[in-house]
Amino acid sequence: MHARAISSPRKSIRRRQLREMVPLADSTIYEMEQRGEFPRRFCLSPRCVVWDLAEVEAWLEERRSKPSMPARGPDVRQRRTRPIKGQDPARTTA
């Protein structure tokens, strides 16, 4: 009889647990999964979707280790309404 290597079972988490760990909207997580930027979900049954806990934790750790870059604000010079004062060449003060 051969000795089998017993591996520890991989833990999976459901959507509610994922939301507690990752404060992103479901649609954002789905889009990131489609782009390959987030661990993929898998189905345990037709109505039960889960994520691998180790993969999610590794993703979080990777995100923590990268320096965060602030989001760029909108370019207000391209606004059609309420343009920035002084930017309109038609309006000049004498």
PDB file of C-alpha atoms in Angstrom:
ATOM      1  CA  MET A   1       0.000   0.000   0.000  1.00  0.00           C
ATOM      2  CA  HIS A   2       1.439   3.334  -1.049  1.00  0.00           C
ATOM      3  CA  ALA A   3       1.375   6.263   1.270  1.00  0.00           C
ATOM      4  CA  ARG A   4      -0.684   9.109  -0.185  1.00  0.00           C
ATOM      5  CA  ALA A   5       0.348  12.652   0.338  1.00  0.00           C
ATOM      6  CA  ILE A   6      -2.585  14.279   2.067  1.00  0.00           C
ATOM      7  CA  SER A   7      -2.886  17.878   1.099  1.00  0.00           C
ATOM      8  CA  SER A   8      -4.843  20.290   3.177  1.00  0.00           C
ATOM      9  CA  PRO A   9      -8.146  21.244   1.596  1.00  0.00           C
ATOM     10  CA  ARG A  10      -8.196  24.636  -0.058  1.00  0.00           C
ATOM     11  CA  LYS A  11     -10.596  27.011   1.560  1.00  0.00           C
ATOM     12  CA  SER A  12     -13.108  28.873  -0.553  1.00  0.00           C
ATOM     13  CA  ILE A  13     -15.200  31.910   0.272  1.00  0.00           C
ATOM     14  CA  ARG A  14     -18.608  33.000  -0.885  1.00  0.00           C
ATOM     15  CA  ARG A  15     -19.647  36.394  -2.186  1.00  0.00           C
ATOM     16  CA  ARG A  16     -20.593  37.860   1.203  1.00  0.00           C
ATOM     17  CA  GLN A  17     -17.210  36.964   2.687  1.00  0.00           C
ATOM     18  CA  LEU A  18     -15.465  38.355  -0.389  1.00  0.00           C
ATOM     19  CA  ARG A  19     -17.320  41.664   0.006  1.00  0.00           C
ATOM     20  CA  GLU A  20     -16.087  41.894   3.608  1.00  0.00           C
ATOM     21  CA  MET A  21     -12.485  41.401   2.472  1.00  0.00           C
ATOM     22  CA  VAL A  22     -12.537  43.423  -0.754  1.00  0.00           C
ATOM     23  CA  PRO A  23     -14.539  46.658  -0.632  1.00  0.00           C
ATOM     24  CA  LEU A  24     -15.342  46.744  -4.350  1.00  0.00           C
ATOM     25  CA  ALA A  25     -18.679  46.566  -6.138  1.00  0.00           C
ATOM     26  CA  ASP A  26     -19.718  43.256  -7.679  1.00  0.00           C
ATOM     27  CA  SER A  27     -19.587  44.791 -11.149  1.00  0.00           C
ATOM     28  CA  THR A  28     -16.038  46.045 -10.562  1.00  0.00           C
ATOM     29  CA  ILE A  29     -14.905  42.619  -9.376  1.00  0.00           C
ATOM     30  CA  TYR A  30     -16.556  40.976 -12.398  1.00  0.00           C
ATOM     31  CA  GLU A  31     -14.860  43.388 -14.822  1.00  0.00           C
ATOM     32  CA  MET A  32     -11.503  42.853 -13.144  1.00  0.00           C
ATOM     33  CA  GLU A  33     -11.973  39.076 -13.401  1.00  0.00           C
ATOM     34  CA  GLN A  34     -12.692  39.403 -17.122  1.00  0.00           C
ATOM     35  CA  ARG A  35      -9.485  41.411 -17.613  1.00  0.00           C
ATOM     36  CA  GLY A  36      -7.462  38.913 -15.557  1.00  0.00           C
ATOM     37  CA  GLU A  37      -6.771  41.414 -12.761  1.00  0.00           C
ATOM     38  CA  PHE A  38      -8.646  39.535 -10.019  1.00  0.00           C
ATOM     39  CA  PRO A  39      -8.845  35.839  -9.041  1.00  0.00           C
ATOM     40  CA  ARG A  40     -11.471  33.949 -11.029  1.00  0.00           C
ATOM     41  CA  ARG A  41     -14.599  32.621  -9.376  1.00  0.00           C
ATOM     42  CA  PHE A  42     -15.710  29.049  -9.842  1.00  0.00           C
ATOM     43  CA  CYS A  43     -19.029  27.267  -9.383  1.00  0.00           C
ATOM     44  CA  LEU A  44     -19.590  24.608  -6.752  1.00  0.00           C
ATOM     45  CA  SER A  45     -23.145  24.139  -7.944  1.00  0.00           C
ATOM     46  CA  PRO A  46     -25.403  25.978 -10.404  1.00  0.00           C
ATOM     47  CA  ARG A  47     -26.307  28.490  -7.675  1.00  0.00           C
ATOM     48  CA  CYS A  48     -23.142  28.605  -5.560  1.00  0.00           C
ATOM     49  CA  VAL A  49     -20.199  30.719  -6.721  1.00  0.00           C
ATOM     50  CA  VAL A  50     -16.984  30.869  -4.680  1.00  0.00           C
ATOM     51  CA  TRP A  51     -13.439  32.225  -4.822  1.00  0.00           C
ATOM     52  CA  ASP A  52     -10.256  30.547  -3.599  1.00  0.00           C
ATOM     53  CA  LEU A  53      -9.327  32.244  -0.316  1.00  0.00           C
ATOM     54  CA  ALA A  54      -5.565  31.837  -0.865  1.00  0.00           C
ATOM     55  CA  GLU A  55      -5.800  33.508  -4.293  1.00  0.00           C
ATOM     56  CA  VAL A  56      -7.827  36.434  -2.907  1.00  0.00           C
ATOM     57  CA  GLU A  57      -5.403  36.908  -0.010  1.00  0.00           C
ATOM     58  CA  ALA A  58      -2.440  36.805  -2.408  1.00  0.00           C
ATOM     59  CA  TRP A  59      -4.162  39.414  -4.607  1.00  0.00           C
ATOM     60  CA  LEU A  60      -4.749  41.656  -1.581  1.00  0.00           C
ATOM     61  CA  GLU A  61      -1.130  41.299  -0.472  1.00  0.00           C
ATOM     62  CA  GLU A  62       0.076  42.164  -3.975  1.00  0.00           C
ATOM     63  CA  ARG A  63      -2.130  45.267  -4.016  1.00  0.00           C
ATOM     64  CA  ARG A  64      -0.832  46.331  -0.593  1.00  0.00           C
ATOM     65  CA  SER A  65       2.788  46.008  -1.693  1.00  0.00           C
ATOM     66  CA  LYS A  66       2.365  48.233  -4.770  1.00  0.00           C
ATOM     67  CA  PRO A  67       2.506  51.975  -4.269  1.00  0.00           C
ATOM     68  CA  SER A  68      -0.905  53.488  -4.799  1.00  0.00           C
ATOM     69  CA  MET A  69      -1.307  56.129  -7.434  1.00  0.00           C
ATOM     70  CA  PRO A  70      -3.975  58.747  -6.882  1.00  0.00           C
ATOM     71  CA  ALA A  71      -6.762  58.855  -9.422  1.00  0.00           C
ATOM     72  CA  ARG A  72      -6.635  61.695 -11.888  1.00  0.00           C
ATOM     73  CA  GLY A  73      -9.399  64.217 -11.641  1.00  0.00           C
ATOM     74  CA  PRO A  74     -11.504  65.186 -14.622  1.00  0.00           C
ATOM     75  CA  ASP A  75     -10.121  67.681 -17.119  1.00  0.00           C
ATOM     76  CA  VAL A  76     -12.348  70.651 -16.283  1.00  0.00           C
ATOM     77  CA  ARG A  77     -11.110  72.528 -19.328  1.00  0.00           C
ATOM     78  CA  GLN A  78     -13.216  70.207 -21.493  1.00  0.00           C
ATOM     79  CA  ARG A  79     -16.499  71.009 -19.740  1.00  0.00           C
ATOM     80  CA  ARG A  80     -19.269  72.265 -21.973  1.00  0.00           C
ATOM     81  CA  THR A  81     -21.196  73.920 -19.171  1.00  0.00           C
ATOM     82  CA  ARG A  82     -19.747  76.163 -16.471  1.00  0.00           C
ATOM     83  CA  PRO A  83     -16.306  76.638 -18.058  1.00  0.00           C
ATOM     84  CA  ILE A  84     -13.482  77.869 -15.878  1.00  0.00           C
ATOM     85  CA  LYS A  85     -13.380  81.627 -15.577  1.00  0.00           C
ATOM     86  CA  GLY A  86     -10.691  83.187 -17.684  1.00  0.00           C
ATOM     87  CA  GLN A  87     -10.517  80.241 -20.079  1.00  0.00           C
ATOM     88  CA  ASP A  88     -13.101  81.530 -22.574  1.00  0.00           C
ATOM     89  CA  PRO A  89     -11.289  83.576 -25.252  1.00  0.00           C
ATOM     90  CA  ALA A  90     -14.564  85.302 -26.258  1.00  0.00           C
ATOM     91  CA  ARG A  91     -14.792  86.872 -22.811  1.00  0.00           C
ATOM     92  CA  THR A  92     -12.101  89.422 -22.310  1.00  0.00           C
ATOM     93  CA  THR A  93     -12.228  92.309 -19.902  1.00  0.00           C
ATOM     94  CA  ALA A  94     -10.764  95.640 -20.856  1.00  0.00           C
TER      95      ALA A  94
END
